[in-house]
Each structure stands twice: as structure tokens, then as C-alpha cells.
């Protein structure tokens, strides 16, 4: 086990480590020694070290390599050592350390109040949800259900510049972060953050597109998650024994909030296997992603209506 950094060790490191390259190398060693888990923006120790060092100094990821030999100020060196310590000893995910995460090519503020963006739905957004929508028939109203940081809904607002977007969440903390991101992207005229326990705060409202990345982690997967994931709010992850506590309700209630021809897109991750077992007759379209991800289904308003009785029975049996 690698011993924690002491005040004496930190003081010595501040003097010995001088350049960006020094800190990337030292961070890399520390990450390997502490056996970190990667999955919040990077998937290996090298990228994690590089992103932490450059990001903490507000430098772009594609900084010229010649800059790696630049010397840092003492305050910068002290800050970096503390961030690397927190990443290793506290297992704090990198985006929380930097206060920022990227999704669909856009920057978002994140902290421990919200899940760190990583949904494969970003691929659908970047393709403007082709083939279901087009430039001639874009969605006019979009709902990002269980929005967290607001990244999905805000990215949708960029993809469809004429659309009105509602970001809804049960967590007031998450909505505060989402509101900050709305303001950061100057979208107050088209994007609204709304308090709602699933559809309860949206009575009478309908949408052309509902996109949701709800809590969907089942009890088994939650118990096996690395320490880094337990830094995120459990409210945004855990969803009962099979991971479908919220998805059952979404399926039952979505039809009344979709316009004719509307679309429901929901991420369920590994809980896909449970959902298919529960509803074998429902024609879920499971999206194939270039990023080798899975667990996102698409249903039309008409398909939801055709299987409403099954969704009703599912929620009744779970209650």
C-alpha cells in the first residue's frame, strides 16, 4: 500500500517537481501505485495524468508538447500535488477535481451534486437523432428527464436550434447545477430547468422527443462499482433490485406526454437484460453505437400506446 502524502513529503515535492512534464510523470506513477479506476472521461493512466495536469492549469488538451517543459509557479505546484493526492487517496473522479466535463463536444460544469456525463446518447445527439428527425421535421419540444447536469438537454438544444427544451429532475441540487449550465451556454430563452419527480411536475405537457438517462444500476452492479463511482450521488445511480424502478414508471406514463409521432429514448445500461425479460413482446429498438456501448432503447409514441396494458401491469406488479 502506498503511504499517504505527509506535509514533509509535500514540501519536498513542491521543490523537486518543476515542470509540466515532471508532474505528468509523477502523477502517472502515483496513479499506477494506487491502482485507480478510469471511466469518467479517460480510460487509462496516461490520459488521466495529462488531462489532470493540463486541465488544472486551464490549458487545452492539445497543448503543444514544447510547453511540457515549462516551469510552474509554486502555487501551481502546490495545487497540482493536492489534486493528485485527492485523485489517489480519496478516489475523487477527475471531472469533480476540475469542475468540468465534456459531453457531445460541449463543456459542462459538474460537481458531486450530479452524475458525471458519459452517456452514449451523445452519439444520437451529434447525429441529430437521424433517422427519426430531420432538418425538415425537427422536434419542437424536448424533455430531458432525470437531467442531472443538464448535459443531454442542453446538447439537444444545440442540435435543434428552434426547439424548446425542459430539463427535469427530482434533485434540487442537480437542478442548481443544470441552471448554471443553462446560463453558461446562454440558453435561458429556450431551455428551462424544472423540478419534477419523473412526470409529476409536467402534468398536461407533451413533447416530440423525451430523452432520459435515469438511475438504472441494479443492486448487484452497485455493490461491485469501483470507489470512484461511489463519489457520485447514489440517487442518480441506484434503481432497485433489477435497476428498473424508474424505468417501469417512465414506460407507463411516457405516452401521455408524447405528441403523435413522438419518440422516447431511454438509457438502461446493463439492466437491458432485465427489461427484455420482463417485456418480451415490446419491440424495443436497441441502438448500436460506434463507441461499443449498449443499453439504450427507442420506442415511438404509437408503440408505447400499443403496449400500454403491459406497462400498466408491470407497474402494478411492482407496487
PDB file of C-alpha atoms in Angstrom:
ATOM      1  CA  UNK A   1       0.000   0.000   0.000  1.00  0.00           C
ATOM      2  CA  UNK A   2       1.317   3.440  -0.944  1.00  0.00           C
ATOM      3  CA  UNK A   3       1.619   5.662   2.158  1.00  0.00           C
ATOM      4  CA  UNK A   4      -0.393   8.920   2.189  1.00  0.00           C
ATOM      5  CA  UNK A   5       1.403  12.159   1.463  1.00  0.00           C
ATOM      6  CA  UNK A   6       2.631  13.952   4.574  1.00  0.00           C
ATOM      7  CA  UNK A   7       3.314  17.661   4.963  1.00  0.00           C
ATOM      8  CA  UNK A   8       7.029  16.947   4.845  1.00  0.00           C
ATOM      9  CA  UNK A   9       6.712  14.881   1.667  1.00  0.00           C
ATOM     10  CA  UNK A  10       4.552  17.532   0.023  1.00  0.00           C
ATOM     11  CA  UNK A  11       7.057  20.276   0.867  1.00  0.00           C
ATOM     12  CA  UNK A  12       9.835  18.239  -0.721  1.00  0.00           C
ATOM     13  CA  UNK A  13       7.781  17.522  -3.848  1.00  0.00           C
ATOM     14  CA  UNK A  14       6.994  21.212  -4.326  1.00  0.00           C
ATOM     15  CA  UNK A  15      10.727  21.834  -4.582  1.00  0.00           C
ATOM     16  CA  UNK A  16      11.637  18.796  -6.683  1.00  0.00           C
ATOM     17  CA  UNK A  17       8.853  18.849  -9.277  1.00  0.00           C
ATOM     18  CA  UNK A  18       9.205  21.886 -11.515  1.00  0.00           C
ATOM     19  CA  UNK A  19       7.765  21.398 -14.989  1.00  0.00           C
ATOM     20  CA  UNK A  20       4.526  20.168 -16.555  1.00  0.00           C
ATOM     21  CA  UNK A  21       6.407  17.092 -17.700  1.00  0.00           C
ATOM     22  CA  UNK A  22       7.575  16.426 -14.124  1.00  0.00           C
ATOM     23  CA  UNK A  23       4.009  16.454 -12.875  1.00  0.00           C
ATOM     24  CA  UNK A  24       2.646  14.269 -15.664  1.00  0.00           C
ATOM     25  CA  UNK A  25       5.330  11.679 -14.902  1.00  0.00           C
ATOM     26  CA  UNK A  26       4.808  11.832 -11.124  1.00  0.00           C
ATOM     27  CA  UNK A  27       1.010  11.649 -11.490  1.00  0.00           C
ATOM     28  CA  UNK A  28       1.390   8.621 -13.742  1.00  0.00           C
ATOM     29  CA  UNK A  29       3.472   6.846 -11.115  1.00  0.00           C
ATOM     30  CA  UNK A  30       1.022   7.708  -8.338  1.00  0.00           C
ATOM     31  CA  UNK A  31      -1.957   6.505 -10.375  1.00  0.00           C
ATOM     32  CA  UNK A  32      -0.311   3.164 -11.039  1.00  0.00           C
ATOM     33  CA  UNK A  33       0.732   2.775  -7.390  1.00  0.00           C
ATOM     34  CA  UNK A  34      -2.807   3.475  -6.178  1.00  0.00           C
ATOM     35  CA  UNK A  35      -4.458   1.204  -8.770  1.00  0.00           C
ATOM     36  CA  UNK A  36      -7.034   3.779  -9.818  1.00  0.00           C
ATOM     37  CA  UNK A  37     -10.107   3.088 -11.922  1.00  0.00           C
ATOM     38  CA  UNK A  38     -10.691   5.123 -15.087  1.00  0.00           C
ATOM     39  CA  UNK A  39     -14.070   5.700 -16.641  1.00  0.00           C
ATOM     40  CA  UNK A  40     -15.033   9.343 -16.168  1.00  0.00           C
ATOM     41  CA  UNK A  41     -13.604  10.800 -19.359  1.00  0.00           C
ATOM     42  CA  UNK A  42     -10.454   8.733 -19.815  1.00  0.00           C
ATOM     43  CA  UNK A  43      -9.709   5.017 -19.845  1.00  0.00           C
ATOM     44  CA  UNK A  44      -6.005   4.881 -18.970  1.00  0.00           C
ATOM     45  CA  UNK A  45      -3.463   6.376 -16.572  1.00  0.00           C
ATOM     46  CA  UNK A  46      -1.560   8.395 -19.208  1.00  0.00           C
ATOM     47  CA  UNK A  47      -4.605  10.306 -20.466  1.00  0.00           C
ATOM     48  CA  UNK A  48      -5.805  10.785 -16.901  1.00  0.00           C
ATOM     49  CA  UNK A  49      -2.463  12.283 -15.816  1.00  0.00           C
ATOM     50  CA  UNK A  50      -2.239  14.525 -18.864  1.00  0.00           C
ATOM     51  CA  UNK A  51      -5.808  15.772 -18.516  1.00  0.00           C
ATOM     52  CA  UNK A  52      -5.420  16.440 -14.801  1.00  0.00           C
ATOM     53  CA  UNK A  53      -2.220  18.439 -15.196  1.00  0.00           C
ATOM     54  CA  UNK A  54      -3.303  20.432 -18.245  1.00  0.00           C
ATOM     55  CA  UNK A  55      -6.904  20.875 -17.111  1.00  0.00           C
ATOM     56  CA  UNK A  56      -5.958  22.180 -13.680  1.00  0.00           C
ATOM     57  CA  UNK A  57      -3.832  24.867 -15.371  1.00  0.00           C
ATOM     58  CA  UNK A  58      -6.614  25.787 -17.822  1.00  0.00           C
ATOM     59  CA  UNK A  59      -4.594  24.561 -20.780  1.00  0.00           C
ATOM     60  CA  UNK A  60      -6.192  22.765 -23.759  1.00  0.00           C
ATOM     61  CA  UNK A  61      -5.772  19.012 -24.191  1.00  0.00           C
ATOM     62  CA  UNK A  62      -3.907  19.532 -27.485  1.00  0.00           C
ATOM     63  CA  UNK A  63      -1.286  21.859 -25.997  1.00  0.00           C
ATOM     64  CA  UNK A  64       1.988  21.958 -27.932  1.00  0.00           C
ATOM     65  CA  UNK A  65       4.364  19.368 -26.449  1.00  0.00           C
ATOM     66  CA  UNK A  66       7.076  22.012 -26.129  1.00  0.00           C
ATOM     67  CA  UNK A  67       5.035  23.538 -23.318  1.00  0.00           C
ATOM     68  CA  UNK A  68       5.541  20.414 -21.200  1.00  0.00           C
ATOM     69  CA  UNK A  69       8.987  21.718 -20.251  1.00  0.00           C
ATOM     70  CA  UNK A  70       7.583  24.988 -18.919  1.00  0.00           C
ATOM     71  CA  UNK A  71       8.219  25.600 -15.217  1.00  0.00           C
ATOM     72  CA  UNK A  72       5.297  26.131 -12.857  1.00  0.00           C
ATOM     73  CA  UNK A  73       4.849  28.668 -10.098  1.00  0.00           C
ATOM     74  CA  UNK A  74       4.924  27.456  -6.501  1.00  0.00           C
ATOM     75  CA  UNK A  75       1.179  27.966  -6.134  1.00  0.00           C
ATOM     76  CA  UNK A  76       0.561  25.894  -9.269  1.00  0.00           C
ATOM     77  CA  UNK A  77       2.833  23.136  -7.987  1.00  0.00           C
ATOM     78  CA  UNK A  78       1.076  23.069  -4.619  1.00  0.00           C
ATOM     79  CA  UNK A  79      -2.326  22.944  -6.317  1.00  0.00           C
ATOM     80  CA  UNK A  80      -1.312  20.064  -8.573  1.00  0.00           C
ATOM     81  CA  UNK A  81       0.110  17.980  -5.746  1.00  0.00           C
ATOM     82  CA  UNK A  82      -3.122  18.406  -3.806  1.00  0.00           C
ATOM     83  CA  UNK A  83      -5.255  17.417  -6.812  1.00  0.00           C
ATOM     84  CA  UNK A  84      -3.149  14.321  -7.476  1.00  0.00           C
ATOM     85  CA  UNK A  85      -3.351  13.435  -3.785  1.00  0.00           C
ATOM     86  CA  UNK A  86      -7.152  13.692  -3.830  1.00  0.00           C
ATOM     87  CA  UNK A  87      -7.384  11.646  -7.023  1.00  0.00           C
ATOM     88  CA  UNK A  88      -5.295   8.878  -5.459  1.00  0.00           C
ATOM     89  CA  UNK A  89      -6.152   8.859  -1.769  1.00  0.00           C
ATOM     90  CA  UNK A  90      -9.808   9.933  -1.934  1.00  0.00           C
ATOM     91  CA  UNK A  91     -10.550   8.375  -5.340  1.00  0.00           C
ATOM     92  CA  UNK A  92     -12.208  11.645  -6.428  1.00  0.00           C
ATOM     93  CA  UNK A  93     -13.092  11.408 -10.145  1.00  0.00           C
ATOM     94  CA  UNK A  94     -11.129  13.737 -12.415  1.00  0.00           C
ATOM     95  CA  UNK A  95     -14.133  15.839 -13.603  1.00  0.00           C
ATOM     96  CA  UNK A  96     -15.001  16.659  -9.977  1.00  0.00           C
ATOM     97  CA  UNK A  97     -11.421  17.786  -9.378  1.00  0.00           C
ATOM     98  CA  UNK A  98     -11.534  20.047 -12.424  1.00  0.00           C
ATOM     99  CA  UNK A  99     -15.179  21.081 -12.015  1.00  0.00           C
ATOM    100  CA  UNK A 100     -15.837  20.361 -15.664  1.00  0.00           C
ATOM    101  CA  UNK A 101     -16.759  17.544 -18.020  1.00  0.00           C
ATOM    102  CA  UNK A 102     -17.273  17.379 -21.775  1.00  0.00           C
ATOM    103  CA  UNK A 103     -20.317  15.863 -23.468  1.00  0.00           C
ATOM    104  CA  UNK A 104     -21.229  15.910 -27.170  1.00  0.00           C
ATOM    105  CA  UNK A 105     -18.321  18.272 -27.745  1.00  0.00           C
ATOM    106  CA  UNK A 106     -19.556  20.785 -25.155  1.00  0.00           C
ATOM    107  CA  UNK A 107     -18.178  21.738 -21.717  1.00  0.00           C
ATOM    108  CA  UNK A 108     -20.374  21.391 -18.629  1.00  0.00           C
ATOM    109  CA  UNK A 109     -19.916  22.288 -15.010  1.00  0.00           C
ATOM    110  CA  UNK A 110     -20.039  19.204 -12.779  1.00  0.00           C
ATOM    111  CA  UNK A 111     -19.522  18.539  -9.100  1.00  0.00           C
ATOM    112  CA  UNK A 112     -20.551  15.926  -6.545  1.00  0.00           C
ATOM    113  CA  UNK A 113     -24.204  17.026  -6.811  1.00  0.00           C
ATOM    114  CA  UNK A 114     -24.573  15.413 -10.248  1.00  0.00           C
ATOM    115  CA  UNK A 115     -23.593  12.348 -12.215  1.00  0.00           C
ATOM    116  CA  UNK A 116     -20.558  12.807 -14.449  1.00  0.00           C
ATOM    117  CA  UNK A 117     -21.700  12.858 -18.120  1.00  0.00           C
ATOM    118  CA  UNK A 118     -20.779   9.699 -20.029  1.00  0.00           C
ATOM    119  CA  UNK A 119     -23.977   8.581 -21.777  1.00  0.00           C
ATOM    120  CA  UNK A 120     -23.633   7.077 -25.272  1.00  0.00           C
ATOM    121  CA  UNK A 121     -26.728   9.116 -26.156  1.00  0.00           C
ATOM    122  CA  UNK A 122     -24.225  11.812 -27.158  1.00  0.00           C
ATOM    123  CA  UNK A 123     -23.791   9.919 -30.467  1.00  0.00           C
ATOM    124  CA  UNK A 124     -27.503  10.230 -31.218  1.00  0.00           C
ATOM    125  CA  UNK A 125     -27.431  13.938 -30.392  1.00  0.00           C
ATOM    126  CA  UNK A 126     -24.416  14.576 -32.620  1.00  0.00           C
ATOM    127  CA  UNK A 127     -26.339  12.886 -35.456  1.00  0.00           C
ATOM    128  CA  UNK A 128     -29.455  14.984 -34.647  1.00  0.00           C
ATOM    129  CA  UNK A 129     -31.377  11.757 -33.934  1.00  0.00           C
ATOM    130  CA  UNK A 130     -31.291  10.641 -37.549  1.00  0.00           C
ATOM    131  CA  UNK A 131     -33.308   8.919 -38.995  1.00  0.00           C
ATOM    132  CA  UNK A 132     -36.196   9.781 -36.676  1.00  0.00           C
ATOM    133  CA  UNK A 133     -35.892  13.547 -37.156  1.00  0.00           C
ATOM    134  CA  UNK A 134     -34.568  15.718 -39.982  1.00  0.00           C
ATOM    135  CA  UNK A 135     -33.974  19.372 -40.816  1.00  0.00           C
ATOM    136  CA  UNK A 136     -37.465  19.477 -42.304  1.00  0.00           C
ATOM    137  CA  UNK A 137     -39.103  17.809 -39.293  1.00  0.00           C
ATOM    138  CA  UNK A 138     -37.150  18.736 -36.145  1.00  0.00           C
ATOM    139  CA  UNK A 139     -38.640  18.255 -32.679  1.00  0.00           C
ATOM    140  CA  UNK A 140     -40.195  21.439 -31.340  1.00  0.00           C
ATOM    141  CA  UNK A 141     -40.397  20.420 -27.679  1.00  0.00           C
ATOM    142  CA  UNK A 142     -37.830  18.188 -25.969  1.00  0.00           C
ATOM    143  CA  UNK A 143     -37.765  16.776 -22.448  1.00  0.00           C
ATOM    144  CA  UNK A 144     -34.543  15.679 -20.756  1.00  0.00           C
ATOM    145  CA  UNK A 145     -35.981  13.517 -17.968  1.00  0.00           C
ATOM    146  CA  UNK A 146     -33.698  12.951 -14.935  1.00  0.00           C
ATOM    147  CA  UNK A 147     -31.408  15.624 -16.329  1.00  0.00           C
ATOM    148  CA  UNK A 148     -28.659  15.838 -13.690  1.00  0.00           C
ATOM    149  CA  UNK A 149     -26.164  18.401 -15.003  1.00  0.00           C
ATOM    150  CA  UNK A 150     -28.436  19.177 -17.952  1.00  0.00           C
ATOM    151  CA  UNK A 151     -25.889  17.940 -20.486  1.00  0.00           C
ATOM    152  CA  UNK A 152     -28.278  15.851 -22.613  1.00  0.00           C
ATOM    153  CA  UNK A 153     -30.969  18.514 -22.880  1.00  0.00           C
ATOM    154  CA  UNK A 154     -28.532  21.363 -23.498  1.00  0.00           C
ATOM    155  CA  UNK A 155     -26.744  19.351 -26.189  1.00  0.00           C
ATOM    156  CA  UNK A 156     -30.174  18.724 -27.753  1.00  0.00           C
ATOM    157  CA  UNK A 157     -30.799  22.480 -27.757  1.00  0.00           C
ATOM    158  CA  UNK A 158     -27.633  22.914 -29.819  1.00  0.00           C
ATOM    159  CA  UNK A 159     -28.671  20.123 -32.192  1.00  0.00           C
ATOM    160  CA  UNK A 160     -32.118  21.656 -32.709  1.00  0.00           C
ATOM    161  CA  UNK A 161     -31.778  25.472 -32.579  1.00  0.00           C
ATOM    162  CA  UNK A 162     -35.543  26.099 -32.745  1.00  0.00           C
ATOM    163  CA  UNK A 163     -36.576  23.642 -30.044  1.00  0.00           C
ATOM    164  CA  UNK A 164     -37.837  24.423 -26.556  1.00  0.00           C
ATOM    165  CA  UNK A 165     -36.156  22.146 -24.001  1.00  0.00           C
ATOM    166  CA  UNK A 166     -37.215  21.215 -20.478  1.00  0.00           C
ATOM    167  CA  UNK A 167     -34.620  19.802 -18.062  1.00  0.00           C
ATOM    168  CA  UNK A 168     -36.375  17.972 -15.224  1.00  0.00           C
ATOM    169  CA  UNK A 169     -35.053  16.320 -12.087  1.00  0.00           C
ATOM    170  CA  UNK A 170     -36.210  15.434  -8.582  1.00  0.00           C
ATOM    171  CA  UNK A 171     -32.942  16.720  -7.071  1.00  0.00           C
ATOM    172  CA  UNK A 172     -32.843  20.433  -6.277  1.00  0.00           C
ATOM    173  CA  UNK A 173     -29.045  20.192  -6.097  1.00  0.00           C
ATOM    174  CA  UNK A 174     -28.901  18.771  -9.611  1.00  0.00           C
ATOM    175  CA  UNK A 175     -31.248  21.460 -10.889  1.00  0.00           C
ATOM    176  CA  UNK A 176     -28.976  24.152  -9.456  1.00  0.00           C
ATOM    177  CA  UNK A 177     -26.096  22.717 -11.492  1.00  0.00           C
ATOM    178  CA  UNK A 178     -28.305  22.397 -14.586  1.00  0.00           C
ATOM    179  CA  UNK A 179     -29.342  26.034 -14.230  1.00  0.00           C
ATOM    180  CA  UNK A 180     -25.691  27.084 -14.075  1.00  0.00           C
ATOM    181  CA  UNK A 181     -25.060  25.157 -17.285  1.00  0.00           C
ATOM    182  CA  UNK A 182     -28.053  26.767 -18.985  1.00  0.00           C
ATOM    183  CA  UNK A 183     -26.568  30.156 -18.161  1.00  0.00           C
ATOM    184  CA  UNK A 184     -23.081  29.085 -19.166  1.00  0.00           C
ATOM    185  CA  UNK A 185     -24.368  28.235 -22.631  1.00  0.00           C
ATOM    186  CA  UNK A 186     -26.630  31.321 -22.809  1.00  0.00           C
ATOM    187  CA  UNK A 187     -29.749  29.258 -23.482  1.00  0.00           C
ATOM    188  CA  UNK A 188     -32.146  30.816 -20.971  1.00  0.00           C
ATOM    189  CA  UNK A 189     -34.548  31.774 -23.760  1.00  0.00           C
ATOM    190  CA  UNK A 190     -35.118  28.146 -24.869  1.00  0.00           C
ATOM    191  CA  UNK A 191     -34.062  25.865 -22.009  1.00  0.00           C
ATOM    192  CA  UNK A 192     -35.763  25.635 -18.607  1.00  0.00           C
ATOM    193  CA  UNK A 193     -34.844  23.631 -15.507  1.00  0.00           C
ATOM    194  CA  UNK A 194     -37.918  22.152 -13.820  1.00  0.00           C
ATOM    195  CA  UNK A 195     -38.404  20.312 -10.515  1.00  0.00           C
ATOM    196  CA  UNK A 196     -40.283  17.083 -11.199  1.00  0.00           C
ATOM    197  CA  UNK A 197     -40.399  13.555  -9.795  1.00  0.00           C
ATOM    198  CA  UNK A 198     -40.386  11.883 -13.204  1.00  0.00           C
ATOM    199  CA  UNK A 199     -43.553  13.229 -14.892  1.00  0.00           C
ATOM    200  CA  UNK A 200     -45.316  14.504 -11.751  1.00  0.00           C
ATOM    201  CA  UNK A 201     -44.340  18.146 -12.354  1.00  0.00           C
ATOM    202  CA  UNK A 202     -45.161  18.034 -16.068  1.00  0.00           C
ATOM    203  CA  UNK A 203     -48.897  17.446 -15.979  1.00  0.00           C
ATOM    204  CA  UNK A 204     -50.601  18.258 -19.250  1.00  0.00           C
ATOM    205  CA  UNK A 205     -47.345  18.905 -21.115  1.00  0.00           C
ATOM    206  CA  UNK A 206     -46.389  17.000 -24.258  1.00  0.00           C
ATOM    207  CA  UNK A 207     -43.179  16.680 -26.225  1.00  0.00           C
ATOM    208  CA  UNK A 208     -41.926  15.478 -29.588  1.00  0.00           C
ATOM    209  CA  UNK A 209     -38.860  13.892 -28.007  1.00  0.00           C
ATOM    210  CA  UNK A 210     -38.275  12.558 -24.494  1.00  0.00           C
ATOM    211  CA  UNK A 211     -34.700  11.557 -23.712  1.00  0.00           C
ATOM    212  CA  UNK A 212     -33.778  10.060 -20.359  1.00  0.00           C
ATOM    213  CA  UNK A 213     -30.699   8.718 -18.627  1.00  0.00           C
ATOM    214  CA  UNK A 214     -32.427   7.764 -15.358  1.00  0.00           C
ATOM    215  CA  UNK A 215     -30.940   5.828 -12.438  1.00  0.00           C
ATOM    216  CA  UNK A 216     -30.726   2.237 -13.678  1.00  0.00           C
ATOM    217  CA  UNK A 217     -27.988   0.426 -11.721  1.00  0.00           C
ATOM    218  CA  UNK A 218     -29.219  -2.792 -10.114  1.00  0.00           C
ATOM    219  CA  UNK A 219     -28.210  -3.885  -6.612  1.00  0.00           C
ATOM    220  CA  UNK A 220     -25.588  -6.354  -7.843  1.00  0.00           C
ATOM    221  CA  UNK A 221     -23.782  -3.891 -10.108  1.00  0.00           C
ATOM    222  CA  UNK A 222     -23.973  -1.140  -7.487  1.00  0.00           C
ATOM    223  CA  UNK A 223     -22.212  -3.359  -4.940  1.00  0.00           C
ATOM    224  CA  UNK A 224     -19.373  -4.038  -7.401  1.00  0.00           C
ATOM    225  CA  UNK A 225     -18.768  -0.473  -8.557  1.00  0.00           C
ATOM    226  CA  UNK A 226     -15.251   0.953  -8.051  1.00  0.00           C
ATOM    227  CA  UNK A 227     -14.736   3.586  -5.358  1.00  0.00           C
ATOM    228  CA  UNK A 228     -14.725   6.364  -7.956  1.00  0.00           C
ATOM    229  CA  UNK A 229     -18.380   5.723  -8.803  1.00  0.00           C
ATOM    230  CA  UNK A 230     -19.402   5.852  -5.150  1.00  0.00           C
ATOM    231  CA  UNK A 231     -18.314   9.511  -5.145  1.00  0.00           C
ATOM    232  CA  UNK A 232     -21.313  10.213  -7.376  1.00  0.00           C
ATOM    233  CA  UNK A 233     -24.808  10.753  -5.896  1.00  0.00           C
ATOM    234  CA  UNK A 234     -26.449   7.375  -5.254  1.00  0.00           C
ATOM    235  CA  UNK A 235     -29.797   8.959  -6.128  1.00  0.00           C
ATOM    236  CA  UNK A 236     -28.540   9.213  -9.725  1.00  0.00           C
ATOM    237  CA  UNK A 237     -27.401   5.588  -9.896  1.00  0.00           C
ATOM    238  CA  UNK A 238     -29.389   3.123  -7.778  1.00  0.00           C
ATOM    239  CA  UNK A 239     -32.763   1.897  -9.036  1.00  0.00           C
ATOM    240  CA  UNK A 240     -33.726  -1.158  -7.019  1.00  0.00           C
ATOM    241  CA  UNK A 241     -33.014  -4.845  -7.281  1.00  0.00           C
ATOM    242  CA  UNK A 242     -33.223  -5.039 -11.085  1.00  0.00           C
ATOM    243  CA  UNK A 243     -32.371  -1.403 -11.856  1.00  0.00           C
ATOM    244  CA  UNK A 244     -35.801  -0.710 -13.349  1.00  0.00           C
ATOM    245  CA  UNK A 245     -37.711   1.029 -10.554  1.00  0.00           C
ATOM    246  CA  UNK A 246     -37.903   4.297 -12.501  1.00  0.00           C
ATOM    247  CA  UNK A 247     -37.953   2.817 -15.993  1.00  0.00           C
ATOM    248  CA  UNK A 248     -41.203   0.978 -15.200  1.00  0.00           C
ATOM    249  CA  UNK A 249     -42.879   4.304 -14.396  1.00  0.00           C
ATOM    250  CA  UNK A 250     -41.360   6.046 -17.418  1.00  0.00           C
ATOM    251  CA  UNK A 251     -42.728   3.365 -19.739  1.00  0.00           C
ATOM    252  CA  UNK A 252     -46.173   3.519 -18.161  1.00  0.00           C
ATOM    253  CA  UNK A 253     -46.516   7.318 -18.227  1.00  0.00           C
ATOM    254  CA  UNK A 254     -44.491   8.406 -21.274  1.00  0.00           C
ATOM    255  CA  UNK A 255     -47.276   8.012 -23.836  1.00  0.00           C
ATOM    256  CA  UNK A 256     -49.448  10.702 -22.287  1.00  0.00           C
ATOM    257  CA  UNK A 257     -46.533  13.146 -22.578  1.00  0.00           C
ATOM    258  CA  UNK A 258     -45.629  12.400 -26.202  1.00  0.00           C
ATOM    259  CA  UNK A 259     -47.165  14.011 -29.238  1.00  0.00           C
ATOM    260  CA  UNK A 260     -48.279  11.734 -32.107  1.00  0.00           C
ATOM    261  CA  UNK A 261     -45.151  10.564 -33.903  1.00  0.00           C
ATOM    262  CA  UNK A 262     -43.088  11.388 -30.822  1.00  0.00           C
ATOM    263  CA  UNK A 263     -40.097   9.426 -29.600  1.00  0.00           C
ATOM    264  CA  UNK A 264     -38.952   8.037 -26.240  1.00  0.00           C
ATOM    265  CA  UNK A 265     -35.239   7.280 -25.815  1.00  0.00           C
ATOM    266  CA  UNK A 266     -34.052   5.781 -22.523  1.00  0.00           C
ATOM    267  CA  UNK A 267     -30.697   4.502 -21.307  1.00  0.00           C
ATOM    268  CA  UNK A 268     -30.878   1.412 -19.086  1.00  0.00           C
ATOM    269  CA  UNK A 269     -27.296   0.118 -19.326  1.00  0.00           C
ATOM    270  CA  UNK A 270     -26.752  -3.393 -18.005  1.00  0.00           C
ATOM    271  CA  UNK A 271     -30.388  -3.525 -16.892  1.00  0.00           C
ATOM    272  CA  UNK A 272     -31.296  -4.154 -20.540  1.00  0.00           C
ATOM    273  CA  UNK A 273     -31.306  -7.881 -19.823  1.00  0.00           C
ATOM    274  CA  UNK A 274     -33.878  -7.444 -17.030  1.00  0.00           C
ATOM    275  CA  UNK A 275     -36.099  -5.226 -19.196  1.00  0.00           C
ATOM    276  CA  UNK A 276     -36.146  -7.631 -22.107  1.00  0.00           C
ATOM    277  CA  UNK A 277     -37.029 -10.499 -19.761  1.00  0.00           C
ATOM    278  CA  UNK A 278     -39.912  -8.515 -18.242  1.00  0.00           C
ATOM    279  CA  UNK A 279     -41.342  -7.288 -21.559  1.00  0.00           C
ATOM    280  CA  UNK A 280     -40.518  -9.859 -24.270  1.00  0.00           C
ATOM    281  CA  UNK A 281     -43.334  -8.676 -26.573  1.00  0.00           C
ATOM    282  CA  UNK A 282     -42.337  -4.996 -26.605  1.00  0.00           C
ATOM    283  CA  UNK A 283     -40.398  -4.127 -29.820  1.00  0.00           C
ATOM    284  CA  UNK A 284     -37.548  -2.224 -28.183  1.00  0.00           C
ATOM    285  CA  UNK A 285     -35.095  -0.869 -30.750  1.00  0.00           C
ATOM    286  CA  UNK A 286     -31.667  -1.154 -29.113  1.00  0.00           C
ATOM    287  CA  UNK A 287     -29.286   1.436 -30.527  1.00  0.00           C
ATOM    288  CA  UNK A 288     -25.923   0.304 -31.882  1.00  0.00           C
ATOM    289  CA  UNK A 289     -23.161   2.778 -31.028  1.00  0.00           C
ATOM    290  CA  UNK A 290     -19.761   3.333 -32.612  1.00  0.00           C
ATOM    291  CA  UNK A 291     -18.288   3.661 -29.108  1.00  0.00           C
ATOM    292  CA  UNK A 292     -19.059  -0.001 -28.338  1.00  0.00           C
ATOM    293  CA  UNK A 293     -21.764   0.988 -25.843  1.00  0.00           C
ATOM    294  CA  UNK A 294     -25.212  -0.541 -25.392  1.00  0.00           C
ATOM    295  CA  UNK A 295     -28.336  -0.379 -23.278  1.00  0.00           C
ATOM    296  CA  UNK A 296     -30.264   2.478 -24.938  1.00  0.00           C
ATOM    297  CA  UNK A 297     -33.714   1.782 -26.380  1.00  0.00           C
ATOM    298  CA  UNK A 298     -36.053   3.705 -28.664  1.00  0.00           C
ATOM    299  CA  UNK A 299     -39.840   3.450 -28.713  1.00  0.00           C
ATOM    300  CA  UNK A 300     -42.324   5.534 -30.682  1.00  0.00           C
ATOM    301  CA  UNK A 301     -45.464   7.046 -29.181  1.00  0.00           C
ATOM    302  CA  UNK A 302     -47.501   4.558 -31.185  1.00  0.00           C
ATOM    303  CA  UNK A 303     -45.522   1.577 -29.869  1.00  0.00           C
ATOM    304  CA  UNK A 304     -45.968   2.828 -26.318  1.00  0.00           C
ATOM    305  CA  UNK A 305     -49.711   3.097 -26.870  1.00  0.00           C
ATOM    306  CA  UNK A 306     -49.908  -0.391 -28.376  1.00  0.00           C
ATOM    307  CA  UNK A 307     -48.260  -1.905 -25.285  1.00  0.00           C
ATOM    308  CA  UNK A 308     -49.793   0.331 -22.629  1.00  0.00           C
ATOM    309  CA  UNK A 309     -51.571  -2.572 -20.939  1.00  0.00           C
ATOM    310  CA  UNK A 310     -48.258  -4.375 -20.428  1.00  0.00           C
ATOM    311  CA  UNK A 311     -46.643  -1.289 -18.935  1.00  0.00           C
ATOM    312  CA  UNK A 312     -49.616  -0.801 -16.608  1.00  0.00           C
ATOM    313  CA  UNK A 313     -49.422  -4.418 -15.471  1.00  0.00           C
ATOM    314  CA  UNK A 314     -45.681  -4.082 -14.877  1.00  0.00           C
ATOM    315  CA  UNK A 315     -46.035  -1.132 -12.515  1.00  0.00           C
ATOM    316  CA  UNK A 316     -48.968  -2.720 -10.705  1.00  0.00           C
ATOM    317  CA  UNK A 317     -46.991  -5.888 -10.023  1.00  0.00           C
ATOM    318  CA  UNK A 318     -44.036  -3.860  -8.744  1.00  0.00           C
ATOM    319  CA  UNK A 319     -46.132  -1.806  -6.301  1.00  0.00           C
TER     320      UNK A 319
END
